[in-house]
Tab-separated table of C-alpha atoms in Angstrom:
chain	number	residue	atom	x	y	z
H	27	MET	CA	36.974	-17.798	-18.181
H	28	ARG	CA	34.384	-17.419	-20.937
H	29	ILE	CA	31.142	-17.066	-18.976
H	30	LEU	CA	27.607	-16.774	-20.350
H	31	LEU	CA	24.678	-15.363	-18.339
H	32	TRP	CA	21.183	-16.043	-19.707
H	33	HIS	CA	18.421	-13.841	-18.291
H	34	GLY	CA	14.967	-13.471	-19.806
H	35	TRP	CA	14.290	-9.801	-19.106
H	36	LEU	CA	15.967	-6.439	-18.439
H	37	LEU	CA	18.837	-5.169	-16.311
H	38	GLU	CA	16.897	-2.864	-13.961
H	39	GLY	CA	13.664	-2.987	-11.989
H	40	SER	CA	13.292	-6.372	-10.312
H	41	GLY	CA	15.800	-8.029	-8.009
H	42	SER	CA	16.765	-10.663	-10.567
H	43	ASN	CA	17.339	-7.963	-13.187
H	44	VAL	CA	19.643	-6.019	-10.901
H	45	ALA	CA	21.427	-9.173	-9.751
H	46	THR	CA	22.137	-10.221	-13.331
H	47	ALA	CA	23.555	-6.799	-14.176
H	48	ARG	CA	25.755	-6.577	-11.116
H	49	VAL	CA	27.130	-10.121	-11.487
H	50	ALA	CA	27.984	-9.472	-15.144
H	51	GLU	CA	29.677	-6.196	-14.228
H	52	HIS	CA	31.792	-7.757	-11.494
H	53	LEU	CA	32.756	-10.823	-13.526
H	54	ARG	CA	33.996	-8.457	-16.234
H	55	ALA	CA	35.923	-6.423	-13.671
H	56	ALA	CA	37.557	-9.650	-12.448
H	57	GLY	CA	38.934	-10.270	-15.940
H	58	HIS	CA	36.429	-12.726	-17.389
H	59	ASP	CA	35.006	-12.694	-20.924
H	60	VAL	CA	31.269	-12.342	-20.269
H	61	LEU	CA	28.425	-12.876	-22.727
H	62	LEU	CA	25.154	-11.506	-21.380
H	63	VAL	CA	22.061	-12.839	-23.161
H	64	CYS	CA	18.933	-10.898	-22.160
H	65	GLN	CA	16.188	-8.569	-23.416
H	66	GLU	CA	17.706	-5.238	-22.320
H	67	ARG	CA	16.773	-2.588	-24.916
H	68	HIS	CA	19.278	0.065	-23.869
H	69	PRO	CA	22.703	-1.552	-23.418
H	70	GLU	CA	24.308	1.770	-24.304
H	71	ARG	CA	23.329	3.003	-20.825
H	72	TYR	CA	25.712	0.577	-19.126
H	73	PRO	CA	29.385	1.590	-19.086
H	74	TRP	CA	30.519	-1.960	-18.430
H	75	ILE	CA	29.017	-3.371	-21.658
H	76	ASP	CA	31.661	-3.298	-24.403
H	77	ALA	CA	29.457	-4.173	-27.371
H	78	PHE	CA	25.933	-5.345	-28.126
H	79	GLY	CA	23.766	-6.902	-30.807
H	80	ALA	CA	20.980	-9.423	-31.383
H	81	VAL	CA	21.053	-13.193	-31.752
H	82	GLY	CA	18.879	-15.872	-33.297
H	83	GLU	CA	19.224	-19.393	-34.639
H	84	GLY	CA	21.706	-18.203	-37.291
H	85	GLY	CA	24.021	-16.583	-34.771
H	86	PRO	CA	24.757	-13.034	-33.630
H	87	SER	CA	24.193	-9.890	-35.642
H	88	GLU	CA	26.953	-7.405	-36.280
H	89	LEU	CA	27.984	-5.897	-32.972
H	90	THR	CA	27.749	-2.230	-32.049
H	91	ASP	CA	30.635	-0.960	-29.960
H	92	ASN	CA	29.768	0.795	-26.719
H	93	ALA	CA	31.732	3.517	-24.941
H	94	ALA	CA	32.621	1.207	-22.080
H	95	ALA	CA	34.911	1.912	-19.166
H	96	SER	CA	38.331	0.316	-19.333
H	97	SER	CA	38.585	-3.176	-17.835
H	98	ILE	CA	40.772	-6.248	-17.968
H	99	GLY	CA	37.642	-8.236	-18.865
H	100	ARG	CA	34.979	-7.848	-21.536
H	101	CYS	CA	31.175	-8.013	-21.660
H	102	VAL	CA	29.046	-8.362	-24.795
H	103	LEU	CA	25.247	-8.246	-24.653
H	104	LEU	CA	23.133	-10.165	-27.166
H	105	ARG	CA	19.346	-9.823	-27.272
H	106	PRO	CA	17.517	-12.991	-28.438
H	107	ARG	CA	15.003	-12.419	-31.204
H	108	ILE	CA	11.844	-13.782	-29.575
H	109	GLY	CA	9.141	-11.827	-31.389
H	110	SER	CA	6.598	-9.358	-30.058
H	111	MET	CA	5.419	-11.289	-26.971
H	112	ILE	CA	7.296	-11.618	-23.678
H	113	PRO	CA	6.142	-13.838	-20.789
H	114	VAL	CA	6.446	-12.529	-17.229
H	115	PHE	CA	5.599	-13.586	-13.695
H	116	VAL	CA	3.886	-10.311	-12.744
H	117	ILE	CA	2.330	-8.070	-15.391
H	118	ASP	CA	4.305	-4.926	-16.126
H	119	ARG	CA	5.191	-2.816	-19.154
H	120	TYR	CA	8.071	-3.839	-21.420
H	121	GLU	CA	9.412	-1.540	-24.091
H	122	GLY	CA	9.528	-3.153	-27.516
H	123	PHE	CA	6.872	-5.797	-26.863
H	124	ASP	CA	3.290	-5.572	-28.085
H	125	ARG	CA	2.097	-8.285	-25.730
H	126	VAL	CA	3.095	-8.987	-22.136
H	127	ARG	CA	1.603	-12.247	-20.842
H	128	ARG	CA	1.878	-14.091	-17.555
H	129	PHE	CA	3.506	-17.506	-17.876
H	130	VAL	CA	0.423	-19.147	-16.389
H	131	ASP	CA	-1.737	-17.585	-19.132
H	132	LEU	CA	0.337	-18.829	-22.086
H	133	SER	CA	-1.133	-21.327	-24.503
H	134	GLU	CA	0.931	-24.425	-25.207
H	135	ASP	CA	1.837	-23.050	-28.634
H	136	GLU	CA	2.927	-19.695	-27.184
H	137	LEU	CA	5.044	-21.377	-24.524
H	138	GLU	CA	6.671	-23.730	-26.985
H	139	ALA	CA	7.458	-20.910	-29.409
H	140	TYR	CA	9.021	-18.828	-26.636
H	141	LEU	CA	11.158	-21.714	-25.392
H	142	ARG	CA	12.216	-22.707	-28.909
H	143	THR	CA	13.391	-19.248	-29.939
H	144	ASN	CA	15.386	-18.875	-26.729
H	145	VAL	CA	16.915	-22.343	-27.072
H	146	ASP	CA	18.019	-21.535	-30.617
H	147	ALA	CA	19.446	-18.186	-29.550
H	148	LEU	CA	21.291	-19.583	-26.527
H	149	ARG	CA	22.778	-22.464	-28.515
H	150	ALA	CA	24.015	-20.113	-31.241
H	151	ALA	CA	25.350	-17.567	-28.738
H	152	ALA	CA	27.261	-20.175	-26.716
H	153	ALA	CA	28.808	-21.683	-29.858
H	154	TRP	CA	29.896	-18.266	-31.136
H	155	HIS	CA	31.328	-17.322	-27.739
H	156	ALA	CA	32.962	-20.711	-27.075
H	157	THR	CA	31.413	-20.507	-23.608
H	158	GLU	CA	33.013	-22.515	-20.798
H	159	ILE	CA	30.261	-22.149	-18.192
H	160	THR	CA	26.696	-20.860	-18.431
H	161	PHE	CA	24.419	-19.507	-15.706
H	162	THR	CA	20.700	-19.544	-16.511
H	163	GLY	CA	18.205	-17.377	-14.624
H	164	HIS	CA	15.073	-18.821	-12.968
H	165	ALA	CA	13.892	-22.411	-12.687
H	166	ILE	CA	11.380	-21.371	-15.315
H	167	PRO	CA	12.291	-20.649	-18.029
H	168	GLY	CA	16.094	-20.491	-17.762
H	169	ALA	CA	16.915	-24.008	-16.576
H	170	VAL	CA	14.969	-25.855	-19.257
H	171	ILE	CA	16.313	-23.507	-21.942
H	172	GLY	CA	19.817	-24.334	-20.726
H	173	ARG	CA	19.101	-28.072	-20.792
H	174	ARG	CA	17.700	-28.043	-24.324
H	175	ALA	CA	20.299	-25.680	-25.743
H	176	LEU	CA	23.477	-26.976	-24.103
H	177	GLY	CA	22.837	-30.415	-22.667
H	178	PRO	CA	23.201	-31.853	-19.150
H	179	LYS	CA	25.770	-30.467	-16.697
H	180	ARG	CA	26.700	-27.589	-19.008
H	181	TYR	CA	24.972	-24.876	-16.970
H	182	VAL	CA	24.228	-23.698	-13.446
H	183	ALA	CA	20.567	-22.890	-12.754
H	184	LYS	CA	19.809	-19.825	-10.617
H	185	ILE	CA	16.592	-19.673	-8.577
H	186	HIS	CA	15.152	-16.221	-7.916
H	187	GLY	CA	11.777	-16.942	-6.244
H	188	SER	CA	9.211	-15.461	-8.608
H	189	ASP	CA	9.707	-18.507	-10.814
H	190	ILE	CA	8.687	-20.750	-7.920
H	191	GLU	CA	5.658	-18.837	-6.660
H	192	TYR	CA	4.198	-17.524	-9.938
H	193	ALA	CA	4.692	-20.528	-12.229
H	194	VAL	CA	6.107	-23.761	-10.775
H	195	ARG	CA	3.794	-23.862	-7.767
H	196	ILE	CA	0.732	-22.964	-9.822
H	197	GLN	CA	0.833	-25.270	-12.851
H	198	GLU	CA	1.959	-28.843	-13.345
H	199	ARG	CA	3.429	-28.099	-16.773
H	200	TYR	CA	5.937	-25.743	-15.162
H	201	ARG	CA	6.820	-28.269	-12.477
H	202	GLU	CA	7.639	-30.725	-15.273
H	203	LEU	CA	9.705	-28.153	-17.158
H	204	ALA	CA	11.492	-27.158	-13.948
H	205	ARG	CA	12.269	-30.788	-13.256
H	206	GLU	CA	13.672	-31.238	-16.760
H	207	GLY	CA	15.929	-28.223	-16.362
H	208	LEU	CA	16.990	-28.474	-12.726
H	209	GLU	CA	17.782	-32.189	-12.573
H	210	ALA	CA	20.246	-31.795	-15.458
H	211	ALA	CA	21.963	-28.687	-14.069
H	212	ARG	CA	25.532	-28.691	-12.868
H	213	ALA	CA	24.292	-26.989	-9.702
H	214	VAL	CA	21.158	-25.175	-8.538
H	215	VAL	CA	21.918	-21.926	-6.701
H	216	GLY	CA	19.591	-19.668	-4.759
H	217	PRO	CA	19.958	-16.678	-2.454
H	218	THR	CA	18.588	-18.263	0.740
H	219	VAL	CA	17.979	-21.620	2.353
H	220	ASP	CA	14.243	-20.872	2.280
H	221	VAL	CA	13.853	-20.415	-1.475
H	222	LEU	CA	15.934	-23.505	-2.220
H	223	ALA	CA	13.810	-25.521	0.208
H	224	ARG	CA	10.623	-24.303	-1.496
H	225	CYS	CA	12.062	-25.232	-4.866
H	226	SER	CA	13.178	-28.687	-3.674
H	227	ALA	CA	9.721	-29.378	-2.231
H	228	LEU	CA	8.160	-28.767	-5.655
H	229	VAL	CA	10.917	-30.468	-7.627
H	230	PRO	CA	12.078	-33.418	-5.495
H	231	GLY	CA	15.427	-34.976	-6.267
H	232	ILE	CA	17.552	-31.850	-6.652
H	233	GLN	CA	18.637	-31.540	-3.016
H	234	ALA	CA	22.177	-32.722	-3.744
H	235	LEU	CA	22.598	-29.980	-6.327
H	236	VAL	CA	21.524	-26.949	-4.298
H	237	ARG	CA	23.988	-24.281	-3.165
H	238	THR	CA	23.228	-21.038	-1.327
H	239	VAL	CA	24.790	-17.949	-2.898
H	240	ALA	CA	23.546	-14.667	-1.475
H	241	PRO	CA	23.210	-11.663	-3.775
H	242	GLY	CA	25.157	-8.539	-3.032
H	243	VAL	CA	24.979	-4.792	-2.674
H	244	GLU	CA	27.025	-2.146	-4.468
H	245	VAL	CA	28.485	-0.904	-1.204
H	246	SER	CA	30.432	1.902	-2.862
H	247	ALA	CA	27.083	3.451	-3.840
H	248	PHE	CA	24.794	2.281	-1.024
H	249	ARG	CA	26.463	3.855	2.008
H	250	PRO	CA	25.410	6.025	4.927
H	251	ARG	CA	25.491	9.778	4.407
H	252	PRO	CA	23.851	12.807	6.035
H	253	ARG	CA	20.159	13.030	5.270
H	254	THR	CA	20.075	16.550	3.847
H	255	GLU	CA	23.140	15.899	1.704
H	256	ALA	CA	21.619	12.693	0.328
H	257	LEU	CA	18.271	14.240	-0.566
H	258	MET	CA	19.817	17.322	-2.136
H	259	GLU	CA	22.201	15.206	-4.201
H	260	ALA	CA	19.305	13.124	-5.515
H	261	ALA	CA	17.324	16.271	-6.296
H	262	ASP	CA	20.242	17.821	-8.204
H	263	LEU	CA	20.637	14.645	-10.271
H	264	LEU	CA	16.909	14.584	-11.019
H	265	ASP	CA	17.062	18.155	-12.301
H	266	ALA	CA	19.201	16.898	-15.181
H	267	ASP	CA	17.002	13.882	-15.962
H	268	LEU	CA	14.965	14.716	-19.070
H	269	ASP	CA	12.982	11.484	-18.714
H	270	THR	CA	11.045	12.957	-15.791
H	271	ALA	CA	8.930	14.908	-18.298
H	272	ARG	CA	7.197	11.620	-19.165
H	273	GLY	CA	6.410	10.816	-15.541
H	274	ARG	CA	3.306	11.269	-13.440
H	275	PRO	CA	2.264	14.945	-13.281
H	276	SER	CA	1.161	16.347	-9.937
H	277	SER	CA	-2.169	17.334	-11.495
H	278	ILE	CA	-3.197	13.673	-11.305
H	279	ASP	CA	-3.446	14.021	-7.507
H	280	ALA	CA	-6.605	16.084	-7.947
H	281	GLU	CA	-8.002	13.414	-10.268
H	282	VAL	CA	-7.291	10.759	-7.642
H	283	GLU	CA	-9.196	12.798	-5.063
H	284	ARG	CA	-12.172	13.134	-7.405
H	285	ALA	CA	-12.153	9.401	-8.174
H	286	LEU	CA	-12.014	8.590	-4.461
H	287	VAL	CA	-14.926	10.893	-3.663
H	288	ALA	CA	-16.918	9.516	-6.627
H	289	ARG	CA	-15.967	5.907	-5.725
H	290	ASP	CA	-14.847	5.479	-9.347
H	291	ALA	CA	-12.514	2.470	-9.576
H	292	GLY	CA	-12.325	2.672	-13.366
H	293	ALA	CA	-11.053	6.239	-13.182
H	294	LEU	CA	-8.253	5.243	-10.802
H	295	ASP	CA	-7.161	2.421	-13.105
H	296	ALA	CA	-7.281	4.726	-16.141
H	297	LEU	CA	-5.055	7.343	-14.477
H	298	ALA	CA	-2.175	4.864	-14.321
H	299	GLU	CA	-2.192	4.669	-18.133
H	300	MET	CA	-1.693	8.416	-18.618
H	301	TYR	CA	2.071	8.592	-17.986
H	302	ASP	CA	5.292	6.576	-18.099
H	303	GLN	CA	5.510	4.624	-14.858
H	304	GLY	CA	9.154	3.708	-15.425
H	305	VAL	CA	10.626	7.177	-14.790
H	306	PRO	CA	10.781	9.599	-11.851
H	307	GLU	CA	7.840	11.933	-11.375
H	308	PRO	CA	8.421	15.469	-12.731
H	309	ASP	CA	8.182	17.084	-9.281
H	310	ALA	CA	10.356	14.487	-7.526
H	311	ALA	CA	13.328	16.841	-7.184
H	312	GLN	CA	11.169	19.577	-5.677
H	313	ARG	CA	9.567	17.119	-3.264
H	314	LEU	CA	12.926	15.759	-2.108
H	315	ARG	CA	14.235	19.275	-1.493
H	316	ARG	CA	11.134	20.018	0.569
H	317	LEU	CA	11.704	16.820	2.558
H	318	ALA	CA	15.347	17.800	3.082
H	319	GLY	CA	14.164	20.952	4.824
H	320	THR	CA	12.081	19.103	7.410
H	321	SER	CA	13.015	17.695	10.790
H	322	GLY	CA	11.983	14.421	12.349
H	323	PRO	CA	12.581	10.855	11.154
H	324	ILE	CA	11.659	9.406	7.761
H	325	VAL	CA	9.902	6.057	7.333
H	326	GLY	CA	10.232	4.834	3.759
H	327	TYR	CA	9.564	2.170	1.177
H	328	LEU	CA	11.463	1.418	-2.031
H	329	GLY	CA	10.304	-1.116	-4.615
H	330	LYS	CA	7.520	-1.944	-6.993
H	331	LEU	CA	4.058	-0.555	-6.304
H	332	ILE	CA	2.117	-3.773	-6.769
H	333	PRO	CA	-0.236	-5.588	-4.352
H	334	GLN	CA	2.257	-8.388	-3.691
H	335	LYS	CA	4.712	-5.979	-2.077
H	336	GLY	CA	2.338	-4.848	0.686
H	337	VAL	CA	2.984	-1.106	0.355
H	338	GLU	CA	-0.458	-0.404	1.817
H	339	LEU	CA	0.756	-1.928	5.101
H	340	MET	CA	3.607	0.590	5.215
H	341	LEU	CA	1.213	3.505	4.630
H	342	GLN	CA	-1.095	2.336	7.394
H	343	GLY	CA	1.760	1.611	9.773
H	344	HIS	CA	3.348	4.996	9.152
H	345	ARG	CA	0.036	6.698	9.889
H	346	GLY	CA	-0.594	4.794	13.108
H	347	THR	CA	2.620	5.263	15.071
H	348	ARG	CA	2.822	7.161	18.367
H	349	HIS	CA	6.030	8.804	17.133
H	350	PRO	CA	5.326	10.994	14.074
H	351	ALA	CA	7.531	10.540	11.012
H	352	HIS	CA	7.544	11.662	7.423
H	353	GLY	CA	6.702	9.002	4.824
H	354	LEU	CA	8.703	8.463	1.624
H	355	VAL	CA	7.440	6.059	-1.069
H	356	VAL	CA	9.895	5.376	-3.891
H	357	GLY	CA	8.641	3.103	-6.630
H	358	PHE	CA	6.501	2.525	-9.662
H	359	GLY	CA	3.708	0.246	-10.791
H	360	SER	CA	0.032	-0.066	-11.583
H	361	TYR	CA	-0.921	0.207	-7.876
H	362	ARG	CA	0.320	3.818	-7.673
H	363	GLU	CA	-3.079	5.548	-7.924
H	364	TRP	CA	-4.739	3.193	-5.442
H	365	LEU	CA	-1.952	3.882	-2.956
H	366	ALA	CA	-2.380	7.610	-3.524
H	367	ALA	CA	-6.092	7.221	-2.784
H	368	LEU	CA	-5.285	5.265	0.377
H	369	ALA	CA	-2.859	7.948	1.543
H	370	ILE	CA	-5.519	10.628	0.994
H	371	ALA	CA	-8.186	8.635	2.858
H	372	LEU	CA	-5.832	8.012	5.782
H	373	GLU	CA	-4.798	11.665	5.950
H	374	ARG	CA	-8.368	12.933	5.893
H	375	GLY	CA	-9.803	10.378	8.268
H	376	ASP	CA	-12.152	9.218	5.507
H	377	THR	CA	-13.574	6.065	7.062
H	378	ALA	CA	-16.083	5.556	4.236
H	379	GLY	CA	-13.302	5.917	1.681
H	380	LEU	CA	-11.194	3.331	3.496
H	381	ASP	CA	-14.167	0.964	3.558
H	382	TRP	CA	-14.616	1.443	-0.200
H	383	LEU	CA	-10.939	0.779	-0.949
H	384	ARG	CA	-11.106	-2.359	1.170
H	385	GLU	CA	-14.210	-3.596	-0.604
H	386	VAL	CA	-13.631	-2.714	-4.257
H	387	ARG	CA	-9.864	-3.380	-4.492
H	388	GLU	CA	-9.570	-5.826	-1.590
H	389	ILE	CA	-6.841	-3.691	-0.048
H	390	PRO	CA	-6.045	-5.197	3.379
H	391	ILE	CA	-6.924	-2.160	5.457
H	392	GLU	CA	-6.696	-3.064	9.136
H	393	VAL	CA	-6.743	0.314	10.858
H	394	GLY	CA	-8.961	3.353	10.998
H	395	PRO	CA	-7.732	6.801	10.048
H	396	GLY	CA	-5.933	7.165	13.372
H	397	PRO	CA	-4.893	10.395	15.074
H	398	THR	CA	-4.947	13.686	13.202
H	399	PRO	CA	-1.524	15.247	13.778
H	400	GLU	CA	-0.312	18.724	13.018
H	401	ALA	CA	0.056	19.396	9.291
H	402	GLY	CA	3.206	17.928	7.819
H	403	GLU	CA	4.066	15.636	10.710
H	404	ARG	CA	2.984	12.507	8.830
H	405	ASP	CA	3.081	13.699	5.239
H	406	VAL	CA	3.793	11.126	2.507
H	407	THR	CA	6.113	11.946	-0.387
H	408	PHE	CA	5.861	9.907	-3.602
H	409	THR	CA	8.724	10.133	-6.110
H	410	GLY	CA	7.996	7.606	-8.842
H	411	ARG	CA	10.725	5.237	-9.918
H	412	LEU	CA	14.238	6.098	-8.740
H	413	ASP	CA	16.761	3.722	-10.289
H	414	HIS	CA	20.288	3.071	-9.052
H	415	ARG	CA	21.360	6.611	-9.914
H	416	TYR	CA	19.079	7.901	-7.146
H	417	ALA	CA	18.112	4.971	-4.915
H	418	PRO	CA	21.273	5.041	-2.736
H	419	GLN	CA	20.574	8.632	-1.742
H	420	ALA	CA	16.868	8.010	-1.108
H	421	LEU	CA	17.642	5.045	1.131
H	422	ALA	CA	20.357	6.912	3.017
H	423	ALA	CA	17.753	9.551	3.922
H	424	MET	CA	15.445	6.998	5.550
H	425	ASP	CA	15.645	6.248	9.253
H	426	VAL	CA	13.521	3.131	8.804
H	427	MET	CA	12.869	1.302	5.537
H	428	VAL	CA	9.820	-0.967	5.608
H	429	THR	CA	9.784	-4.090	3.412
H	430	PRO	CA	6.275	-5.483	4.030
H	431	SER	CA	5.992	-8.038	1.208
H	432	ILE	CA	2.929	-10.241	1.470
H	433	LEU	CA	4.103	-13.117	-0.723
H	434	PRO	CA	7.342	-15.116	-0.283
H	435	GLU	CA	10.596	-13.429	-1.247
H	436	ALA	CA	13.761	-15.198	-2.283
H	437	PHE	CA	16.019	-12.764	-0.444
H	438	GLY	CA	14.848	-9.157	-0.159
H	439	MET	CA	17.682	-7.357	-1.898
H	440	VAL	CA	16.176	-3.944	-1.259
H	441	ALA	CA	16.341	-4.589	2.495
H	442	ALA	CA	20.055	-5.314	2.173
H	443	GLU	CA	20.549	-2.186	0.062
H	444	GLY	CA	18.690	-0.132	2.643
H	445	ALA	CA	20.839	-1.520	5.435
H	446	ALA	CA	24.001	-0.760	3.450
H	447	ALA	CA	22.798	2.836	3.054
H	448	GLY	CA	22.200	3.092	6.802
H	449	ALA	CA	18.417	2.732	6.839
H	450	LEU	CA	17.224	0.322	9.500
H	451	PRO	CA	15.150	-2.311	7.652
H	452	LEU	CA	11.875	-3.431	9.165
H	453	VAL	CA	10.865	-6.545	7.246
H	454	ALA	CA	8.088	-9.115	7.260
H	455	ARG	CA	9.297	-12.230	9.074
H	456	HIS	CA	8.779	-14.825	6.356
H	457	SER	CA	10.607	-16.639	3.536
H	458	GLY	CA	14.045	-15.434	2.472
H	459	LEU	CA	13.125	-11.921	3.561
H	460	GLY	CA	12.898	-13.164	7.133
H	461	GLU	CA	16.366	-14.723	6.786
H	462	VAL	CA	17.744	-11.327	5.823
H	463	GLY	CA	16.073	-9.669	8.796
H	464	ALA	CA	17.285	-12.356	11.192
H	465	ALA	CA	20.866	-12.039	9.918
H	466	LEU	CA	20.821	-8.289	10.498
H	467	GLU	CA	19.278	-8.675	13.959
H	468	THR	CA	22.001	-11.172	14.873
H	469	ALA	CA	24.685	-8.827	13.591
H	470	ILE	CA	23.506	-5.998	15.876
H	471	GLU	CA	22.478	-8.339	18.727
H	472	ARG	CA	18.931	-6.955	18.789
H	473	PRO	CA	16.525	-9.885	18.232
H	474	GLY	CA	13.081	-8.815	17.071
H	475	LEU	CA	14.018	-5.196	16.351
H	476	LEU	CA	14.068	-5.417	12.557
H	477	THR	CA	11.250	-7.888	11.812
H	478	PHE	CA	7.502	-8.163	12.306
H	479	GLU	CA	5.106	-11.084	11.972
H	480	PRO	CA	3.035	-11.092	8.753
H	481	GLY	CA	-0.574	-12.154	8.301
H	482	PRO	CA	-3.832	-10.848	9.788
H	483	GLY	CA	-3.125	-8.084	12.265
H	484	ALA	CA	0.211	-7.266	10.585
H	485	VAL	CA	-0.454	-3.513	10.599
H	486	ALA	CA	-0.662	-3.365	14.393
H	487	ARG	CA	2.558	-5.364	14.680
H	488	LEU	CA	4.213	-3.101	12.118
H	489	VAL	CA	3.132	-0.044	14.105
H	490	THR	CA	4.672	-1.575	17.226
H	491	GLY	CA	7.883	-2.289	15.319
H	492	LEU	CA	8.081	1.233	13.953
H	493	ASP	CA	7.520	2.775	17.367
H	494	ARG	CA	10.177	0.489	18.836
H	495	VAL	CA	12.749	1.877	16.386
H	496	LEU	CA	11.543	5.493	16.374
H	497	GLU	CA	11.633	5.756	20.161
H	498	LEU	CA	15.336	4.889	20.271
H	499	PRO	CA	17.540	7.859	21.181
H	500	PRO	CA	19.012	9.424	18.012
H	501	HIS	CA	22.594	8.473	18.937
H	502	GLU	CA	21.585	4.832	19.457
H	503	ARG	CA	19.710	4.760	16.152
H	504	ALA	CA	22.764	6.217	14.423
H	505	GLU	CA	24.992	3.550	15.972
H	506	LEU	CA	22.679	0.777	14.759
H	507	ARG	CA	22.561	2.308	11.285
H	508	ARG	CA	26.356	2.168	11.093
H	509	ALA	CA	26.370	-1.407	12.378
H	510	VAL	CA	23.930	-2.812	9.798
H	511	SER	CA	25.798	-0.996	7.034
H	512	ALA	CA	29.112	-2.473	8.138
H	513	PHE	CA	27.605	-5.970	8.247
H	514	VAL	CA	26.365	-5.720	4.653
H	515	GLY	CA	29.755	-4.388	3.554
H	516	ARG	CA	31.403	-7.496	4.989
H	517	GLU	CA	28.918	-10.200	4.064
H	518	TRP	CA	26.782	-9.192	1.066
H	519	THR	CA	28.914	-7.835	-1.744
H	520	TRP	CA	28.737	-8.562	-5.464
H	521	GLU	CA	32.359	-9.686	-5.436
H	522	ARG	CA	31.407	-12.428	-2.983
H	523	THR	CA	28.344	-13.297	-5.075
H	524	ALA	CA	30.412	-13.700	-8.253
H	525	GLU	CA	32.942	-15.820	-6.411
H	526	GLY	CA	30.164	-17.970	-4.942
H	527	LEU	CA	28.622	-18.591	-8.354
H	528	LEU	CA	31.942	-19.694	-9.817
H	529	ALA	CA	32.538	-21.948	-6.815
H	530	ALA	CA	29.103	-23.533	-7.329
H	531	ALA	CA	29.948	-24.135	-10.985
H	532	GLY	CA	33.148	-25.868	-9.982
H	533	SER	CA	31.426	-28.074	-7.412
H	534	GLY	CA	28.988	-29.661	-9.845
């Protein structure tokens, strides 16, 4: 088939970015002719993209061939010409754009201009490609762009969750746009029952269209492996990554300490602007090798370092357990320096510093500094961003991977990736994330082992959950790690996701 995927952003970073990339890759591998319309600036990095160019109202530019791997299918990427401003749900940096604005902060003129340029680009791209079926990402903006560019029943709308919580729920204008796009869709797909129910509550009348299609995991990459082997492999790969030179230098740690002592919030915010947050930290390889040489379990986190993800709960929980463990924080974002300050305050037993972080940044700190263990027993290793070249190894090294998101999640793909790699996920019991945790608990017949209740007092419950896992005999923990990995390999694969999307398109 000739299949078009419209996605408003990149192909790495967020869950929807990764999902779009993996679905495109697997549709191509299955023999389809795929047109991927998104804002990815480096298509040459993807060996499954055959050619790329730009597209506007007048049609596509001349294509540049890519050194793609051989396949019975084909994938072309076209980047819509939308100008210098890109709307987002959560503020982050985007290469090539002078202005990054939240959807809820857009003026009517800015919103209309963004929608119009994407409608023109999608219409021209679909005509050029002779597309048979289109999948549009997010209730906002993808569905309404699909409706205006292609007409009713010519597209399947995909819900990812951020669209619901950061736009549709907040402003009436986005509920109206979502209604316009979703009611005219061939089908409305989402990764969990929860996110589709939240969407249907805000946009009544689409219940007959909804279909649940879970995202997948690249199980050939995310697989269990020995801890030392995994960490050393990641470190060796990082040695060859020249991008790390742009990352966060270790010297900033001393600046964080000074800002914490001086109670200087402005200094902490300014430090995050001094390096490229989107790459691994220069000393990440050295830190992973050091971690590989330690004994004892590893409690980890992988994802964005933003307040919505609740990383501060993981740091507090890790510090408060009865069973010591090393901490590993893999991720990037503007919250990085505040988390570093929190880790320092927890390590030093700095009660006044914790009080200041709670007051000035409203960090939900629920515990005191806790016990002071022997040096190294509860150390925390930060790595910066580790993309899918390194993430499988980092996750395989974790005994427990905490996913403590505070706000609703559509699925919790990173929890599934962690489980595939053999890390036991410990997730907040809410939204689609809770569905993922419950499915894994059912698979291993251990109710309550992999989830904790969110809300006030969550840190204490997280500590209890961590201790419950860490106190398991090593052989039992290893058996459970193999079991959750096997479950993901059966149930949550990208091949099944691609098949589910095509089935949803046929059922409309």
